[in-house]
Coordinates of C-alpha atoms and ligand atoms in Angstrom, one line a residue:
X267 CA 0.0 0.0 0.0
X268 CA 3.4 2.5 0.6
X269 CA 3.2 2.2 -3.0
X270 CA -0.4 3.8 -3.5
X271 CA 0.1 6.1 -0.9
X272 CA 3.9 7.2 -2.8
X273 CA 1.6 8.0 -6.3
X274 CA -1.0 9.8 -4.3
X275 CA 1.7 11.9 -2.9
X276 CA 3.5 12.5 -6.5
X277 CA 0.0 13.5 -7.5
X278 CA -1.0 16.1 -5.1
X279 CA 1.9 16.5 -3.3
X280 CA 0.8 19.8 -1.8
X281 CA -2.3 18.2 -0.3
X282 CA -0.8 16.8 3.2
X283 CA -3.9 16.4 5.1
X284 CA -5.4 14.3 2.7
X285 CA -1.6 12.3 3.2
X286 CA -1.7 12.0 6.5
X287 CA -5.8 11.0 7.3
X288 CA -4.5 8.0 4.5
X289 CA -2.0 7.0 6.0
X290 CA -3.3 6.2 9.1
X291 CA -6.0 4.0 7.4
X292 CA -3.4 2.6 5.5
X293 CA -1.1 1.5 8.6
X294 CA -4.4 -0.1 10.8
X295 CA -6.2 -1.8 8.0
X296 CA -2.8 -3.9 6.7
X297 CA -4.2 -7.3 8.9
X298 CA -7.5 -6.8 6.6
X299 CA -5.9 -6.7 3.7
X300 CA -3.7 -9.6 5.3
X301 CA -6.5 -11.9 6.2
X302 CA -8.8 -10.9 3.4
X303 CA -6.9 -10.9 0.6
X304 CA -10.1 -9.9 -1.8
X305 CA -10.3 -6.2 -0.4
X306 CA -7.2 -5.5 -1.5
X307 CA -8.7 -6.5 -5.6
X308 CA -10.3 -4.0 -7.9
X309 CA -8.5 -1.6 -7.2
X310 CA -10.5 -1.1 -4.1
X311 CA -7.4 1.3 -2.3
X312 CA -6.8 3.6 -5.3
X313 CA -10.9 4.0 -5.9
X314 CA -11.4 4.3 -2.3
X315 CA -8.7 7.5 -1.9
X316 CA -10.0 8.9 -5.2
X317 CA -13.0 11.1 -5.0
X318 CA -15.9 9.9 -7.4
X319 CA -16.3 14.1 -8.4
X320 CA -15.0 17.3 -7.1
X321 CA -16.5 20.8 -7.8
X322 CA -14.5 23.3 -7.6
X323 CA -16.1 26.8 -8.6
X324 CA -16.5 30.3 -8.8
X325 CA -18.2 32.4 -6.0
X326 CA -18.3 36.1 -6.4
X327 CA -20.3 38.4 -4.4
X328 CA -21.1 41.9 -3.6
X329 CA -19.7 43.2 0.2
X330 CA -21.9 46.2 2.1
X331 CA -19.9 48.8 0.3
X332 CA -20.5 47.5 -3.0
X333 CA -17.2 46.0 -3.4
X334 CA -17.1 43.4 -4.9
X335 CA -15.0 39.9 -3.8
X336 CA -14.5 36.3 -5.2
X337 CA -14.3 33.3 -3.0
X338 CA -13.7 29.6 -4.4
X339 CA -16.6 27.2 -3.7
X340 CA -15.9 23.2 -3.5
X341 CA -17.9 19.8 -2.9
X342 CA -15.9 16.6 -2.6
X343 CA -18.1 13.7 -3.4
X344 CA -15.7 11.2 -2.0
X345 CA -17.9 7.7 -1.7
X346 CA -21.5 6.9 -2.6
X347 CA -20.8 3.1 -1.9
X348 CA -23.6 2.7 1.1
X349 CA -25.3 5.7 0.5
X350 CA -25.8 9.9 -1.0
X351 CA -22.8 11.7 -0.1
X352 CA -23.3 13.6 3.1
X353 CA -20.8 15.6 5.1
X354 CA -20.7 19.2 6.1
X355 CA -19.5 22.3 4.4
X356 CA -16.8 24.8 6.0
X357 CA -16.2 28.6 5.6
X358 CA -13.0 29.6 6.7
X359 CA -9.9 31.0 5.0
X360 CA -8.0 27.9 5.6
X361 CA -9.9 25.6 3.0
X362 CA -8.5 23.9 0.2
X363 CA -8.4 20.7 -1.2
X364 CA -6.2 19.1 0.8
X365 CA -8.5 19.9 3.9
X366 CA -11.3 19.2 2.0
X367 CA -10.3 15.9 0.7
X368 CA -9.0 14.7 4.5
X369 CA -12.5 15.7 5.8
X370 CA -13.9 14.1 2.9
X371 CA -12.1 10.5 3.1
X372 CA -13.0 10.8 7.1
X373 CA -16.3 11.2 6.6
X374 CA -16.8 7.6 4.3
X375 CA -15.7 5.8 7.1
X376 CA -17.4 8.0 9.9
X377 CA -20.7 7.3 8.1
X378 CA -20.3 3.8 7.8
X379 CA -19.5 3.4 11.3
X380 CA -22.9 5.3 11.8
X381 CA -25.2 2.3 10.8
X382 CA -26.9 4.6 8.7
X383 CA -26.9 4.5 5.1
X384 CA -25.0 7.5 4.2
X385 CA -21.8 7.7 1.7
X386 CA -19.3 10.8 2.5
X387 CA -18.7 13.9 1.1
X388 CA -17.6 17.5 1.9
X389 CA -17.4 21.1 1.1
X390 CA -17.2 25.0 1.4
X391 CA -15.4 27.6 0.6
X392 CA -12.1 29.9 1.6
X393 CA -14.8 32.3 2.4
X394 CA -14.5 34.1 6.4
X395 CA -16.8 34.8 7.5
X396 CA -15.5 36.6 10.6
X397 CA -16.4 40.2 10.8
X398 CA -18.8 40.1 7.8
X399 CA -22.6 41.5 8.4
X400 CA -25.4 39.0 8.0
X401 CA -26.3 40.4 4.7
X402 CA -22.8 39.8 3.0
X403 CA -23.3 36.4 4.5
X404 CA -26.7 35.9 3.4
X405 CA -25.5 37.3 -0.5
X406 CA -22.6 34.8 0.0
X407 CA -24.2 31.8 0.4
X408 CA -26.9 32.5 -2.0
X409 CA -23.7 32.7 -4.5
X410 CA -22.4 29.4 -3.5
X411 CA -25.9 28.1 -3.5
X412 CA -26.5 29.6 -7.0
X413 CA -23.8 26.9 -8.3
X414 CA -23.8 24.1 -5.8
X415 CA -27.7 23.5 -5.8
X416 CA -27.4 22.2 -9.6
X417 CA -24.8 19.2 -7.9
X418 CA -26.8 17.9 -4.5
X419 CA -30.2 16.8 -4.0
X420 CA -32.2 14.9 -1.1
X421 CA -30.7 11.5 -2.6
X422 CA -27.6 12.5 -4.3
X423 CA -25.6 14.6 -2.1
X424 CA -27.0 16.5 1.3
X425 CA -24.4 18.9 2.8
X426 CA -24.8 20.2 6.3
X427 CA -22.6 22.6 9.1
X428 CA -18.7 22.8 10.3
X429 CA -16.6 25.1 10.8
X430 CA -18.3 28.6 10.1
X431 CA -21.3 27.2 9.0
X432 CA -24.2 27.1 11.8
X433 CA -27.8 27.7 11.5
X434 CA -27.9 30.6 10.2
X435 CA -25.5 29.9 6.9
X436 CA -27.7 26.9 6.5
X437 CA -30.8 29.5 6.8
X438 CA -29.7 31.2 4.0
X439 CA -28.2 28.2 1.8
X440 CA -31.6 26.5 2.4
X441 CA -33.7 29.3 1.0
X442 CA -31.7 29.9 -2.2
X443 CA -31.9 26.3 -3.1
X444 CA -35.9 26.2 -2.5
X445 CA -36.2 29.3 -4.9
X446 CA -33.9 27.7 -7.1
X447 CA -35.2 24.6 -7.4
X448 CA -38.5 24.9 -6.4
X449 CA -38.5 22.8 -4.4
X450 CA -38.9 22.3 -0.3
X451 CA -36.6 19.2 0.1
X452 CA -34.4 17.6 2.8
X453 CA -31.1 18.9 0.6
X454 CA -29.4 20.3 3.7
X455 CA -29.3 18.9 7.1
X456 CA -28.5 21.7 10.6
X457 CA -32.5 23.0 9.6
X458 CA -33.9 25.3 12.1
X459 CA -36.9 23.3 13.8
X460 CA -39.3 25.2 12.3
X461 CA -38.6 24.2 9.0
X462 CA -37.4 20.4 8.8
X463 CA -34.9 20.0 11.4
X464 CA -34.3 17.6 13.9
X465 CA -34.1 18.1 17.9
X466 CA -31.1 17.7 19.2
X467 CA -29.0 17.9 15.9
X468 CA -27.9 21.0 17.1
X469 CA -26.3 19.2 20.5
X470 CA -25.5 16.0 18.7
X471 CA -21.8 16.1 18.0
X472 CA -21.2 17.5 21.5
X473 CA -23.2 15.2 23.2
X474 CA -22.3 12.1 21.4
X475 CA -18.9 12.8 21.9
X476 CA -19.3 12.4 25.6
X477 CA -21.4 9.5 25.3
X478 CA -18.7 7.8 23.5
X479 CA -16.3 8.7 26.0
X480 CA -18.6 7.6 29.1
X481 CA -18.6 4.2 26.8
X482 CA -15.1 4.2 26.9
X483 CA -14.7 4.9 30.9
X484 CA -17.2 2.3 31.8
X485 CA -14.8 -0.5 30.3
X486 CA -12.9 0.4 33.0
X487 CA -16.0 0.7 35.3
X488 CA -15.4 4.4 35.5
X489 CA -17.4 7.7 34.5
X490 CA -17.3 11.2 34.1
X491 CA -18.4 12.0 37.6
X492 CA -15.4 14.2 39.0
X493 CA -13.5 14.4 36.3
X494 CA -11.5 17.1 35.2
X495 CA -12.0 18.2 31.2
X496 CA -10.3 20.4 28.8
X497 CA -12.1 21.3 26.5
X498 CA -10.7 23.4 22.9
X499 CA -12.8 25.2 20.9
X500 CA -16.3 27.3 21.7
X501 CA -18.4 26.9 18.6
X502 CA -21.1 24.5 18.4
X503 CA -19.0 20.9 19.0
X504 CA -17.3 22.5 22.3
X505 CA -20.1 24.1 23.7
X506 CA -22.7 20.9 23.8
X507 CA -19.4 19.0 25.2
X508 CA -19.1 21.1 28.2
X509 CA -23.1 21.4 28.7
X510 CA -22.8 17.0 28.4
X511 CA -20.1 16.9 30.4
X512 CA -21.8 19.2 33.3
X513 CA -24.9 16.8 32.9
X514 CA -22.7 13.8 33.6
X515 CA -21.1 14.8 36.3
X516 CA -17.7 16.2 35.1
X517 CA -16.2 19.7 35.3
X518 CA -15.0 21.7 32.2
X519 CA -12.4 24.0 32.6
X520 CA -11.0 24.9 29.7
X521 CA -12.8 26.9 26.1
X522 CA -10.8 28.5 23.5
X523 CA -11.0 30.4 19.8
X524 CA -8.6 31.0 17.4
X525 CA -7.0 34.2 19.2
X526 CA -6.2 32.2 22.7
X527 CA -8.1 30.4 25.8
X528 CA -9.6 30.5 28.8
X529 CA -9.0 28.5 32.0
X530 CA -11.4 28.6 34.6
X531 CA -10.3 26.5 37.8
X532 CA -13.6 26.9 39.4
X533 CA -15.4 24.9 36.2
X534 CA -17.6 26.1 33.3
X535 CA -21.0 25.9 35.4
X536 CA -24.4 26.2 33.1
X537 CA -24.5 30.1 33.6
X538 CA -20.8 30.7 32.3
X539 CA -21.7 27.7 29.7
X540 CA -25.0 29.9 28.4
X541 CA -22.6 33.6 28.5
X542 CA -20.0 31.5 26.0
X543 CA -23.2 30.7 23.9
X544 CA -24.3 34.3 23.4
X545 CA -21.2 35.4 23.7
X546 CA -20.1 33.0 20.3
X547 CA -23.6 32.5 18.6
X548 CA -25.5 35.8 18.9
X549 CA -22.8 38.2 19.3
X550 CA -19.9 36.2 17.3
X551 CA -17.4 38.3 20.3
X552 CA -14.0 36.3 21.3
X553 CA -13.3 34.0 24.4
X554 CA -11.2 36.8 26.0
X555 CA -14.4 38.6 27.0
X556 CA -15.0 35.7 29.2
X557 CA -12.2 36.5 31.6
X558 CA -13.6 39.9 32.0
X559 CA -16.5 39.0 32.9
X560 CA -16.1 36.5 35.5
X561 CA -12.6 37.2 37.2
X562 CA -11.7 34.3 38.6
X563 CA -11.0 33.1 35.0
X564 CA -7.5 33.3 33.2
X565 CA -7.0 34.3 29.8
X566 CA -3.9 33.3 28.0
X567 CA -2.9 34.6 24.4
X568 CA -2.1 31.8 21.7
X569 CA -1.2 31.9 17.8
X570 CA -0.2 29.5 15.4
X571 CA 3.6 30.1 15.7
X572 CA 3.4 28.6 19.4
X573 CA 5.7 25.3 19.4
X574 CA 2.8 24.1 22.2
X575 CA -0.6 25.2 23.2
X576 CA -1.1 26.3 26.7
X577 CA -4.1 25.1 27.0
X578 CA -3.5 21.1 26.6
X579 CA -0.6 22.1 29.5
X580 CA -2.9 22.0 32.8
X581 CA -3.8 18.9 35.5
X582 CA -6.5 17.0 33.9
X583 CA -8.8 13.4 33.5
X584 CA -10.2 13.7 30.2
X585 CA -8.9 15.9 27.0
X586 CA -11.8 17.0 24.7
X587 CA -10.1 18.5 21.3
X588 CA -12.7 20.7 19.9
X589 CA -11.4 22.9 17.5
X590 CA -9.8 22.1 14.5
X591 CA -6.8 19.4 12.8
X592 CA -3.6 19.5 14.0
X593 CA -4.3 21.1 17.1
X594 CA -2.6 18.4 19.5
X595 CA 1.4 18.2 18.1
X596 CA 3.8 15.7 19.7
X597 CA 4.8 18.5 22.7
X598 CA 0.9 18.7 23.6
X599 CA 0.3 14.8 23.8
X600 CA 2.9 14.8 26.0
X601 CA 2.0 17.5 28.1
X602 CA -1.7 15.7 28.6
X603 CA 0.0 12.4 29.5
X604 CA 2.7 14.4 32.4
X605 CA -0.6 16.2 33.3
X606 CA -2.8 13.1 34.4
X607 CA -4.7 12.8 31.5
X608 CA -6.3 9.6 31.0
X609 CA -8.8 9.7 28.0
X610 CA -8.6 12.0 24.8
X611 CA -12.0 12.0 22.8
X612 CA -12.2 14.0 19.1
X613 CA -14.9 16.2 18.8
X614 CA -12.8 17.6 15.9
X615 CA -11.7 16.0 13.0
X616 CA -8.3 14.9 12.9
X617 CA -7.4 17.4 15.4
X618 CA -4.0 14.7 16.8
X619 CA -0.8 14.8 14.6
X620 CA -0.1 11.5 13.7
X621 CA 2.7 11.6 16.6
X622 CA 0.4 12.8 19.3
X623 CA -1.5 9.4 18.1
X624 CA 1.6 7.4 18.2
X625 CA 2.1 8.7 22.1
X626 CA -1.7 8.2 23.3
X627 CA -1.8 4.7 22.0
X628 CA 1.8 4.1 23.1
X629 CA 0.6 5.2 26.7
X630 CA -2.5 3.4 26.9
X631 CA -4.8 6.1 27.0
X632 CA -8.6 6.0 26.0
X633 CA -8.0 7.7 22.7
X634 CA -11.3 8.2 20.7
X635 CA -10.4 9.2 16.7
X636 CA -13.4 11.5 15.7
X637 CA -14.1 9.2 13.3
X638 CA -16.0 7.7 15.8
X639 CA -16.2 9.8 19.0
X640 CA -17.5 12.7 16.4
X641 CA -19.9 10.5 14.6
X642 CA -23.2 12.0 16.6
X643 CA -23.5 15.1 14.8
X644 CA -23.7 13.3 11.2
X645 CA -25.5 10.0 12.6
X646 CA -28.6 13.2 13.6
X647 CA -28.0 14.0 10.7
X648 CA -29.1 11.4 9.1
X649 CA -31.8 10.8 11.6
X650 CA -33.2 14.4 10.3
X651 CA -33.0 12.7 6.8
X652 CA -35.2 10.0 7.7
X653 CA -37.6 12.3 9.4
X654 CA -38.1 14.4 6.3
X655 CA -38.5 11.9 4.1
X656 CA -41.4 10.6 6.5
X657 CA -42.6 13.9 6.7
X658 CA -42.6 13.7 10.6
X659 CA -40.8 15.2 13.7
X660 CA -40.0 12.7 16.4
X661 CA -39.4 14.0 20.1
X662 CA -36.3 15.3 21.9
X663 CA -35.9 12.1 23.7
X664 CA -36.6 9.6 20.8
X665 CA -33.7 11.5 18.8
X666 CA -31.2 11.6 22.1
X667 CA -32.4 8.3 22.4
X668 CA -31.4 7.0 19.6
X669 CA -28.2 9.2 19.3
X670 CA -26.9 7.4 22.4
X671 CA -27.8 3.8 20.9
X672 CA -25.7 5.6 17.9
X673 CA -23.0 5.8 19.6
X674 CA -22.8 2.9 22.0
X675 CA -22.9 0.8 18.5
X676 CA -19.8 2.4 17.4
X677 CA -18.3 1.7 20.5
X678 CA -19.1 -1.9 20.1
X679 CA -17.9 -2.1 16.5
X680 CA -14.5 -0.1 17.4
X681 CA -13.9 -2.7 20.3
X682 CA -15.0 -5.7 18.4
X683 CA -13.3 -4.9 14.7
X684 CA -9.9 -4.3 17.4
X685 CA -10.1 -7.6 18.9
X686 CA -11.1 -9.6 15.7
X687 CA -7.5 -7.6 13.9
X688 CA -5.7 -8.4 17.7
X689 CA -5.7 -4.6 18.3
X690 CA -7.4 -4.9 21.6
X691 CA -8.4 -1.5 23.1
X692 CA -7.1 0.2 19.6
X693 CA -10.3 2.5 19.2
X694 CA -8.0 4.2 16.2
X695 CA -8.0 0.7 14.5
X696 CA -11.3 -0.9 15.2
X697 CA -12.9 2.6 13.9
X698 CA -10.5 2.6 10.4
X699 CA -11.2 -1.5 10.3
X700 CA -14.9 -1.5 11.0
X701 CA -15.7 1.6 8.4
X702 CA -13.5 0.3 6.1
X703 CA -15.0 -3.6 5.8
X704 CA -18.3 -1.8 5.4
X705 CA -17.4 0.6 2.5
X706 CA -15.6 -1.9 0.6
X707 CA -17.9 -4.9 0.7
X708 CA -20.5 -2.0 -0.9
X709 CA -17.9 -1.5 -3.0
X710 CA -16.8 -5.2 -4.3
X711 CA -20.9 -5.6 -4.7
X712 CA -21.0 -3.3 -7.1
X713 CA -18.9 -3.9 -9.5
X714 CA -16.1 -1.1 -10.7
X715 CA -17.6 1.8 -11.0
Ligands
LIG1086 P1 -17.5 26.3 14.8 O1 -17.3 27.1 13.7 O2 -18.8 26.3 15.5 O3 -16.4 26.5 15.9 C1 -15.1 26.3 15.6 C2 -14.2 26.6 16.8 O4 -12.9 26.2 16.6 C3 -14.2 28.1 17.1 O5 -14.0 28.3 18.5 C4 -12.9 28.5 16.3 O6 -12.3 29.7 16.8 C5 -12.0 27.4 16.5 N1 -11.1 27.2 15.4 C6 -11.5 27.0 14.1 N2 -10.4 27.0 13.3 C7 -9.4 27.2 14.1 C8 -8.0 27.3 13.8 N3 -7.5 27.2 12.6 N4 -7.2 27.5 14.9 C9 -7.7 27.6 16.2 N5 -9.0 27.6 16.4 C10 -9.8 27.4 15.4 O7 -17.2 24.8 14.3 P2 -17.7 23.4 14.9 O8 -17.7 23.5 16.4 O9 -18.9 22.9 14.2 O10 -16.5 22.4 14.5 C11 -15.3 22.2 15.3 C12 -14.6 20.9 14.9 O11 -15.6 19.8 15.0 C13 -14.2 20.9 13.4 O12 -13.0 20.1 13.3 C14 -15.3 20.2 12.7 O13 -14.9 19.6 11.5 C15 -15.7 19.1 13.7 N6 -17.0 18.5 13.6 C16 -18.1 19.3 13.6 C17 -19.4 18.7 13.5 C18 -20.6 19.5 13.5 O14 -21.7 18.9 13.5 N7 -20.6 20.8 13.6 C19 -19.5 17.3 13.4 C20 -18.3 16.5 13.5 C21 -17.1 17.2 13.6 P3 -12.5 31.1 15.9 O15 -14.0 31.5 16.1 O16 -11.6 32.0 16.5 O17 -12.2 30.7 14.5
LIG1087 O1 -17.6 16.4 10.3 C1 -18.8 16.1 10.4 O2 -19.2 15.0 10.6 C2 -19.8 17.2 10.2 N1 -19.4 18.4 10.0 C3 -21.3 16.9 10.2 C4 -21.7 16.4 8.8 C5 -23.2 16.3 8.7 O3 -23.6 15.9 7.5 O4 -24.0 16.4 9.6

């Protein structure tokens, strides 16, 4: 497989997430390949890192001044082998292909680990929307709409939220495909309630995140209960983490943006938890406002060019990386382990460098890949899917319900797939294993296309 992975790299070599989210597939899936000799036929590893289509477009729109900008728009429709591709879309001026493509390949395997049937996919544009009014975000997305709307559909592709896309991007994306179409169709999931969504969608990554990791502490007949969390990020995955992990028991003491973090030794109770909320969704402020408002808080300074993050540097039980990829380098993973920290769980994707993996699993920690610990926000997802398509709502606890049952499954695949492949308590393995014999035996059924 070096061999595959060596021409991928000749081919794109700028694209280095897309490298390294392959090459850790690559490494835990060799006993498959070992044992099963017919997965590795077909061409099954050079399909399966190939995209089936990528868009890549033109998305020019007018600011508040009358200036006008243009952004590039992109959907990577990585896998439809067990389903329409589904997988979020991301604003920020970070995105290319490479991200797009690592988010993309992910997401097959996430959503086969889901037991829904949904293939992968993902999107978005370099677009920031930081600092931009809600009309110049509402005339952006009805831009990238204008183009996009012509390439998904309620059973070809359904794109939903990440990074700088929340409910009210989805607002306006929604709309502009409806006028465009004419049509009122399940084509995005994230809906407000009002208009199609699901309960606890919003909550879902969050929450199932911790319920993966309570799964993970009860092997070891522990839980949450008096545990110590740090906690990165304070958009929507970070902020339903810290309200799950307050319902379970646990303390959160740690929320962050792009500009630095905050730690709070006296916990993240619900009041602070709802401030960060209106603090990040309704007035879109920074973390740093948290410290002046409640004293007792610390507020430390970070940027990109740090060697280590701060924040991943304090006493702790339980790390919950919430932010983005690459947050947690080698330095960081080590810090966590010389700080006490027992279980890492990723509410973001890939947000461990492949060495920060190497250490956790050296050290025997719980380590959750977001494959699976992040699959709750897609797996609603796809519950808001079926409820459109049945033309019915089902209630908060039916969809938490069932969210929970989500993610206990994937806990249960991850620890049997490990044992099967004599990677016993490898969650990183069982995860790539499980998703992997799913998608390919979809795959070897039908046929090369
Ligand atoms: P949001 O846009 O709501 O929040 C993102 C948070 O991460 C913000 O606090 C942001 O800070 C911070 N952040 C983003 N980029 C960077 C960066 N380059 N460096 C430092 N901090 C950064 O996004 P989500 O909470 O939805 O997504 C967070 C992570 O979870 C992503 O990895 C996403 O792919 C993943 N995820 C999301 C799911 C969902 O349902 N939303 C589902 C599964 C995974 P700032 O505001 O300063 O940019
Ligand atoms: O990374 C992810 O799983 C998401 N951003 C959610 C995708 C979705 O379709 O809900």
């Amino acid at each position: 497989m070096s061999d595959i992975l060596e021409k991928i790299k000749q081919k794109d070599p700028e694209q280095t997430e897309f490298h390294q989210a392959i090459q850790e597939v690559f490494e835990t899936i060799k006993p498959v390949l070992d044992r099963n000799p017919e997965y590795g036929q077909a061409s099954i590893m050079e399909r399966i890192t190939e995209p089936e289509r990528t868009i890549i477009f033109r998305v020019p729109w007018m600011d508040d001044s009358g200036v006008v900008h243009v952004n590039r728009g992109f959907r990577v429709e990585m896998n439809s082998a067990i389903g329409p591709y589904k997988g979020g879309l991301r604003f920020h001026p970070s995105v290319n292909l490479s991200i797009l493509k690592f988010l993309g390949f992910e997401q097959v395997f996430k959503n086969a680990l889901t037991t829904l049937p949904i293939g992968g996919g993902k999107g978005g544009s370099d677009f920031d929307p930081k600092g931009k009014s809600d009309t110049e975000v509402m005339r952006f997305c009805q831009s990238f709409m204008s183009e996009l709307y012509r390439h998904i559909g309620p059973n070809t592709d359904i794109p939903a939220g990440d990074i700088g896309v929340g409910a009210r991007e989805i607002g306006y994306l929604f709309g502009m495909y409806k006028k465009l179409s004419n049509e009122f169709a399940g084509v995005l999931t994230g809906k407000s309630l009002s208009w199609g969504g699901s309960l606890i969608r919003p909550e879902a990554t969050g929450y199932g995140c911790v319920y993966f990791a309570a799964e993970m502490l009860a092997t070891q007949n522990d839980s949450l209960e008096g545990k110590k969390c740090l906690v990165s990020g304070s958009g929507n995955v970070a902020q339903y983490t810290i309200e799950k992990i307050l319902h379970l028991g646990g303390k959160a003491v740690t929320v962050s943006d792009s500009s630095g973090y905050i730690y709070d030794e006296t916990g993240i109770d619900a009041d602070k938890l709802a401030f960060v909320m209106q603090l990040k969704n309704d007035r879109r402020g920074r973390i740093k406002e948290y410290a002046d408002k409640y004293p007792e808080a610390v507020y430390t300074a970070t940027d990109e060019a740090m060697t280590y993050n701060p924040l991943w540097n304090h006493r702790a039980d339980c790390a919950f990386p919430s932010a983005t990829q690459n947050e947690i380098n080698e330095t960081d993973a080590a810090n966590l382990i010389e700080n006490g920290v027992r279980l890492v769980a990723e509410g973001a994707n890939m947000p461990s460098t492949s060495e920060a993996v190497t250490l956790f699993l050296d050290n025997n920690l719980l380590f959750a890949p977001g494959k699976a610990a992040n699959a709750g926000g897609v797996a609603v997802s796809g519950l808001e899917m079926s409820q459109n398509s049945m033309r019915i709502n089902w209630p908060r606890d039916e969809v938490d319900n069932r969210l929970k049952g989500i993610m206990k499954s994937i806990h249960t695949s991850c620890i049997n797939a490990s044992e099967q492949y004599g990677k016993p308590g490898n969650y990183v393995a069982g995860a790539n294993i499980a998703g992997f014999v799913k998608v390919v035996d979809a795959m070897l059924d039908q046929g090369i296309v």
